[in-house]
Coordinates of C-alpha atoms in Angstrom, one line a residue:
X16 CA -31.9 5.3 45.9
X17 CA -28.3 6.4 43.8
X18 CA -28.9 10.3 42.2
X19 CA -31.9 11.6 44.4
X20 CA -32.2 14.4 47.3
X21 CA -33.1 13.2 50.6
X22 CA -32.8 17.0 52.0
X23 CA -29.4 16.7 53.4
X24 CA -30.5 14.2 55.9
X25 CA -28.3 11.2 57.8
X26 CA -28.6 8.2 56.1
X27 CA -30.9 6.2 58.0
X28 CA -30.0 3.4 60.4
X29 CA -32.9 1.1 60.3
X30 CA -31.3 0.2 56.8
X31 CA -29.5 -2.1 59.2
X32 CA -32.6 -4.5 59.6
X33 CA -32.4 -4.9 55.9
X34 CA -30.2 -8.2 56.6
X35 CA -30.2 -9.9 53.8
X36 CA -28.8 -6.9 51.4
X37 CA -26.2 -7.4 48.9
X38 CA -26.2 -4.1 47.0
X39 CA -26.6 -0.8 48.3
X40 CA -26.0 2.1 46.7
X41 CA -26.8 5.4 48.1
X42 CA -24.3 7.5 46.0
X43 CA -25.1 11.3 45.3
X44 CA -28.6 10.9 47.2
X45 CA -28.0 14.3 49.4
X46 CA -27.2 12.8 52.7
X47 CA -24.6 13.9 55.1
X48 CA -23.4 13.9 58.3
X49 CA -22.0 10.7 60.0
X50 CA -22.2 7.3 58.3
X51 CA -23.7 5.3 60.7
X52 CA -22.4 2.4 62.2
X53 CA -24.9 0.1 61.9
X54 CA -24.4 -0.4 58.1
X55 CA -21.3 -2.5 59.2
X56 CA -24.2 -5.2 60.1
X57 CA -24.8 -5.8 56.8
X58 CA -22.4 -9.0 56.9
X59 CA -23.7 -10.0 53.3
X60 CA -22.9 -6.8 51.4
X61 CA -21.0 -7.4 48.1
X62 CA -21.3 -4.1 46.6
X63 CA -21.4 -1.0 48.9
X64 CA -21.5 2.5 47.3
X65 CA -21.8 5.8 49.4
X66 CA -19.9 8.2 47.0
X67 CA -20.9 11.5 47.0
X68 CA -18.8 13.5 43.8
X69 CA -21.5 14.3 41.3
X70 CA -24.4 15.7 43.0
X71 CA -24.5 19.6 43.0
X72 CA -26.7 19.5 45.7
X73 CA -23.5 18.2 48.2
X74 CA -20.5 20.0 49.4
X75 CA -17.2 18.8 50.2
X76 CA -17.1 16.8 53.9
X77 CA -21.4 16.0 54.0
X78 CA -20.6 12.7 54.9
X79 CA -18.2 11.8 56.9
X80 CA -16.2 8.3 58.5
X81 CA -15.1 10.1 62.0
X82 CA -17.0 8.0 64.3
X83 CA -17.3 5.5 63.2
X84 CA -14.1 5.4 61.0
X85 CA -13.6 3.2 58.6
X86 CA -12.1 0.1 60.2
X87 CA -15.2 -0.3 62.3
X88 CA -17.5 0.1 59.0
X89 CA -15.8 -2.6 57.1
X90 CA -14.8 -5.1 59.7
X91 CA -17.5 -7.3 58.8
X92 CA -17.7 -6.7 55.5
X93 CA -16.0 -9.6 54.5
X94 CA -17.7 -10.4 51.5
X95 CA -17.5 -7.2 50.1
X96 CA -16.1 -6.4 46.2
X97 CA -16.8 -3.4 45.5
X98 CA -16.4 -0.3 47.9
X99 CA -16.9 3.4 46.5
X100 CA -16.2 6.5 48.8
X101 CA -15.5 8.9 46.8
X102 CA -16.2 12.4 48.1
X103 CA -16.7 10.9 51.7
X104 CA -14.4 12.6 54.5
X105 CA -12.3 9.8 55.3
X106 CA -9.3 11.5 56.6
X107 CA -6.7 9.2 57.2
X108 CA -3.4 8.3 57.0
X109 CA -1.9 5.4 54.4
X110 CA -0.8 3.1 56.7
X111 CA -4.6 3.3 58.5
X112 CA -6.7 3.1 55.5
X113 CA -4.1 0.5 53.9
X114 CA -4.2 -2.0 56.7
X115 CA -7.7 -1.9 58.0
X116 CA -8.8 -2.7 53.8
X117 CA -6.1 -5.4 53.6
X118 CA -7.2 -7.0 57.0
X119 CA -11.1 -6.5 56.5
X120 CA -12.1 -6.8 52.9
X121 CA -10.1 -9.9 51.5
X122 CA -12.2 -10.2 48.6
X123 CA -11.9 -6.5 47.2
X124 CA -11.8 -6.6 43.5
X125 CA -12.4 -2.1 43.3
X126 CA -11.2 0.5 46.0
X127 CA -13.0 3.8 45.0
X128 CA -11.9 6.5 47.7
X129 CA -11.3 9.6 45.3
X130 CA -11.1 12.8 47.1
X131 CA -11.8 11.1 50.6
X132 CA -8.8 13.5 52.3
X133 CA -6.6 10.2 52.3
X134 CA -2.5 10.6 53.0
X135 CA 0.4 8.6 51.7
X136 CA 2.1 6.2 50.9
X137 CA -0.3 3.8 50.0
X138 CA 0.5 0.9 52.2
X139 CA 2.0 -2.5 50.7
X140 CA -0.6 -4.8 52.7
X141 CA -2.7 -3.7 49.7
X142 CA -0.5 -6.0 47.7
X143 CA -2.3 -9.0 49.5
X144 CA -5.7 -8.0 47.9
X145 CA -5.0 -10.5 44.5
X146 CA -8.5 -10.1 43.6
X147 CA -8.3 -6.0 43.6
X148 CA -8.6 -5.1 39.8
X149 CA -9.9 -1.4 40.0
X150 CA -7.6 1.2 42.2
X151 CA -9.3 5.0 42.0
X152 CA -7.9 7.4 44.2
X153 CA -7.8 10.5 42.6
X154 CA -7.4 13.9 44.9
X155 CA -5.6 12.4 47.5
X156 CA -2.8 14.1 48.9
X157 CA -0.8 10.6 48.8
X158 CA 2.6 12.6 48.7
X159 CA 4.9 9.6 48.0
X160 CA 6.1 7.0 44.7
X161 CA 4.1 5.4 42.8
X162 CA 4.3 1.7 44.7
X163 CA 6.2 -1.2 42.7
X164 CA 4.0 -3.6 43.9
X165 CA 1.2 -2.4 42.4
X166 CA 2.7 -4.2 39.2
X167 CA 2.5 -7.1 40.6
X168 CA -1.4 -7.0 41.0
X169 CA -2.6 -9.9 38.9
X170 CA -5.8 -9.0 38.2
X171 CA -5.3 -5.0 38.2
X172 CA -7.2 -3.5 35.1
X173 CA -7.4 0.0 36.0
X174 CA -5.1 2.1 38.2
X175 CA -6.4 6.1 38.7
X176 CA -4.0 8.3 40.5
X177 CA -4.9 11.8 39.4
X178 CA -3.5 14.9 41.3
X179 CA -2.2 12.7 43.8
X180 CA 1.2 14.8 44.3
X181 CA 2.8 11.6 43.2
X182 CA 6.8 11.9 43.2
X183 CA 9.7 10.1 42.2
X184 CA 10.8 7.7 39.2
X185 CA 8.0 6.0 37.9
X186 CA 8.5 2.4 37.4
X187 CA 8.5 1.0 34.1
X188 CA 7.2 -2.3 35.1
X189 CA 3.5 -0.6 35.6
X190 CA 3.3 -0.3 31.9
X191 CA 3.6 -4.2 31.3
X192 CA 0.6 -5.3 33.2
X193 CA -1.0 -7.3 31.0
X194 CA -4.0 -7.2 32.2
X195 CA -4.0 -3.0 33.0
X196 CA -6.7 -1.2 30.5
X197 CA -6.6 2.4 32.0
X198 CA -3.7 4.1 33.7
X199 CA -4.7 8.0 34.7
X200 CA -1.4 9.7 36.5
X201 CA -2.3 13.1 35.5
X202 CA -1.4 16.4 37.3
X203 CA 1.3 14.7 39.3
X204 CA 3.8 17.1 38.2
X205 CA 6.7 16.3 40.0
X206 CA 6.5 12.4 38.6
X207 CA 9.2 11.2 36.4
X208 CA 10.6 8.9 34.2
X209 CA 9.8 7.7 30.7
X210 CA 8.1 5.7 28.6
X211 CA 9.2 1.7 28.2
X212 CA 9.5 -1.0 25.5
X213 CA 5.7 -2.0 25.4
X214 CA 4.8 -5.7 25.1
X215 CA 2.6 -7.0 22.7
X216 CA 0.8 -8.9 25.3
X217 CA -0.9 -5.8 26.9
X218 CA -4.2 -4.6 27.3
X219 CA -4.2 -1.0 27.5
X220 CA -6.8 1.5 26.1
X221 CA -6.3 4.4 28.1
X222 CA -3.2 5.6 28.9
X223 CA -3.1 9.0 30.8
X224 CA 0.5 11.1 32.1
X225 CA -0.7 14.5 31.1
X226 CA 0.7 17.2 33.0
X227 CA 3.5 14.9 34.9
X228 CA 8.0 15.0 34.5
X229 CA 7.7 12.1 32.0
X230 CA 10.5 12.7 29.6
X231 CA 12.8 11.0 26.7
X232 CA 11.7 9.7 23.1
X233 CA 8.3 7.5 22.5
X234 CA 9.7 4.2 22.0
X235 CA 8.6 2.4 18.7
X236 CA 6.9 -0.6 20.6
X237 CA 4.2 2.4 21.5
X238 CA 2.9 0.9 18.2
X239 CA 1.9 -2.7 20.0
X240 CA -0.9 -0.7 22.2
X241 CA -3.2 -2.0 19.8
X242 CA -6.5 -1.5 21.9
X243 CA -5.5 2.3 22.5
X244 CA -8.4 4.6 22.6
X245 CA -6.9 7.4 24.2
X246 CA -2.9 8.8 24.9
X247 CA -2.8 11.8 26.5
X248 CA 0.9 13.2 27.2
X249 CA 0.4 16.5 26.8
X250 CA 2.5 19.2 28.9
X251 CA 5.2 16.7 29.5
X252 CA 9.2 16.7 28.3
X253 CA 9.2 14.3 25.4
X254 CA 11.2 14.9 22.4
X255 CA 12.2 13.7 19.5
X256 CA 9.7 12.1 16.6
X257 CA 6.5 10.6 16.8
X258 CA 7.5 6.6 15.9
X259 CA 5.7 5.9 12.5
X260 CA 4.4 2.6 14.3
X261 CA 1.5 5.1 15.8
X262 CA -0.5 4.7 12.1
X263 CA -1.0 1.2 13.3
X264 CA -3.0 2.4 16.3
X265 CA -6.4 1.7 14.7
X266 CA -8.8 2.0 17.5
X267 CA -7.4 5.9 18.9
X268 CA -10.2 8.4 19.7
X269 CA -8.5 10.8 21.4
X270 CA -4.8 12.5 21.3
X271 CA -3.3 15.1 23.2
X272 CA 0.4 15.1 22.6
X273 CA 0.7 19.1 23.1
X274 CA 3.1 21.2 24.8
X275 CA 6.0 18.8 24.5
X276 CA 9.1 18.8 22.1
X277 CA 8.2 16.5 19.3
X278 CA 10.2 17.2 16.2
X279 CA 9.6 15.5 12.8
X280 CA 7.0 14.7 10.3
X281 CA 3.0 13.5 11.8
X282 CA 2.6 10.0 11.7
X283 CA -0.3 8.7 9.5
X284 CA -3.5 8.5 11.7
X285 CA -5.7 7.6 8.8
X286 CA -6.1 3.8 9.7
X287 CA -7.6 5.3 12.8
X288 CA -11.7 6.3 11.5
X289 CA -12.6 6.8 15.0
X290 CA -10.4 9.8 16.0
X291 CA -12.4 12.6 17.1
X292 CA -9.7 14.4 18.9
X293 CA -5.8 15.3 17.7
X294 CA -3.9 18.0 19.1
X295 CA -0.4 18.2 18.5
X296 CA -0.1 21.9 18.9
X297 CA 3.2 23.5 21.3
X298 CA 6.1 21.5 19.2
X299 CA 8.0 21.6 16.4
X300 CA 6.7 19.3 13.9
X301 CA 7.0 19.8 10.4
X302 CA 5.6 18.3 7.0
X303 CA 2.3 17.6 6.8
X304 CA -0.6 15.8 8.3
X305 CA -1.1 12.8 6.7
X306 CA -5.1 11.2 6.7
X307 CA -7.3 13.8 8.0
X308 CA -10.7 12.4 7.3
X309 CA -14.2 14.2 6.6
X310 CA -16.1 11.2 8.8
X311 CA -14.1 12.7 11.5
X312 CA -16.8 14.2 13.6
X313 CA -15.8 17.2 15.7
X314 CA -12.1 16.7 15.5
X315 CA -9.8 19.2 16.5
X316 CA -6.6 19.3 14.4
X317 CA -4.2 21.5 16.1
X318 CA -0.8 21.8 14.5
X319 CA 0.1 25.3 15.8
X320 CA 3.9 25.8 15.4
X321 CA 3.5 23.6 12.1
X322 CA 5.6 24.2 9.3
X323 CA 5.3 22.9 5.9
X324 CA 1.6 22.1 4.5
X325 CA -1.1 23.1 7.0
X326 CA -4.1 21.7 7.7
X327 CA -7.3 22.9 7.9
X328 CA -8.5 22.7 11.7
X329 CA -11.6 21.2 12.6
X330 CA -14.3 22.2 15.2
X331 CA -14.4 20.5 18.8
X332 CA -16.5 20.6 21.7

């Protein structure tokens, strides 16, 4: 029933007799309006998906968790694992939200609430959730740190905290997850801290701080992200050079390092065939650039401030 129009209608509460369900997914289908409480009779859900971000027919708010809220939709969910909300108007505050999960859903292995009107902090009762390995909520004014204990996740691959108005020193620790693939903490501008001694023993193939207060050097370790795929720090306060250990990062696609103050000589992307994005434009690097490949499809180049050789830019989009 996912990606369909049902008129802007309330999702309908005879789905309730459907006792047996494990999977129900009603994302961008059109509804709105209250969620209704009998879905929280569905004692044998595993999967439940009501997110409503992509559909152009929806606006913001057409569904809704008022009455009832949340706590009374998932309080028998206990076998749930997945629970998506994104774009639903949860409105609450961190320690709600927090607790009633942590108390209701022990078996939660992903939390999608992105742009569900959520507050901070995110409560540390999430922290007994060891099975919780996706974390996505982007657009919510959580106001507060980035919580330490969310390192200490065991199974945590991927932790999304876009636009967030995240504060405060960013612990290094949540680099050294080993099992973290994807960390997004862009557009929280007043976030800060830098960059740690990566581990070899790490998994990460998406690593996101655009826009944030992450300052200092790139350490050389940057070059044991072996499974990389995409490194976005642009509009950021790094400095100094781009650590020649980047050349071994074979699998990149995409790299935005703009709009910082990198000074130096271009590290040797050539190993990497894949790269279909590079923009290195807004610092003061100089030389050349080292391994730019005809293969590369609709790569993008950007050197702008460049001095030395200069390289022909290629078209993107």
């Amino acid at each position: 029933m996912a990606n369909n129009f049902f008129g802007k209608t309330q999702i309908p509460s005879r789905l309730a007799n459907l006792t047996n369900l494990t999977y129900l997914n009603l994302s961008n289908a059109g509804f709105r309006g209250q969620i209704p409480i009998q879905i929280s009779s569905l004692t044998r859900l595993v999967t439940l998906d009501l997110s409503s971000l992509s559909s152009s027919y929806l606006e913001d708010g057409d569904l809704q968790l008022e009455n009832p809220k949340l706590k009374v939709l998932v309080k028998n969910l206990i076998e749930l694992r997945e629970l998506y909300l994104d774009g639903v108007n949860v409105s609450a505050h961190g320690n709600e939200w927090g607790q009633v999960l942590s108390s209701s859903l022990p078996n939660l292995q992903v939390l999608s609430l992105s742009n569900c009107y959520l507050s901070g902090p995110i409560h540390s009762s999430l922290a007994d959730l060891h099975s919780l390995s996706v974390i996505r909520l982007d657009g919510n004014d959580l106001s507060s740190p980035v919580p330490e204990f969310l390192a200490d996740l065991p199974s945590l691959t991927i932790l999304s905290l876009v636009d967030c108005d995240l504060y405060g020193k960013l612990s290094e620790n949540i680099f050294k997850v080993s099992t973290l693939e994807t960390l997004d903490l862009t557009s929280n501008k007043l976030l800060q801290g830098s960059l740690p001694d990566f581990p070899q023993n790490n998994s990460l193939q998406t690593l996101m701080l655009t826009n944030t207060n992450l300052s200092g050097t790139l350490p050389h370790s940057i070059g044991n992200l072996k499974s990389l795929s995409a490194l976005g720090l642009a509009f950021c306060n790094f400095v100094g050079p781009l650590p020649t250990s980047m050349g071994n990062l074979t699998q990149l696609e995409y790299v935005d390092l703009s709009s910082n103050n990198f000074t130096g000589s271009i590290p040797s992307f050539h190993m990497s065939k894949s790269l279909i994005h590079l923009d290195l434009s807004q610092n003061v690097l100089t030389g050349h650039c080292p391994g730019v490949y005809e293969s590369w499809n609709e790569c993008e180049a950007q050197i702008n401030g460049f001095e030395g050789s200069f390289v022909e830019s290629y078209s993107v989009m």
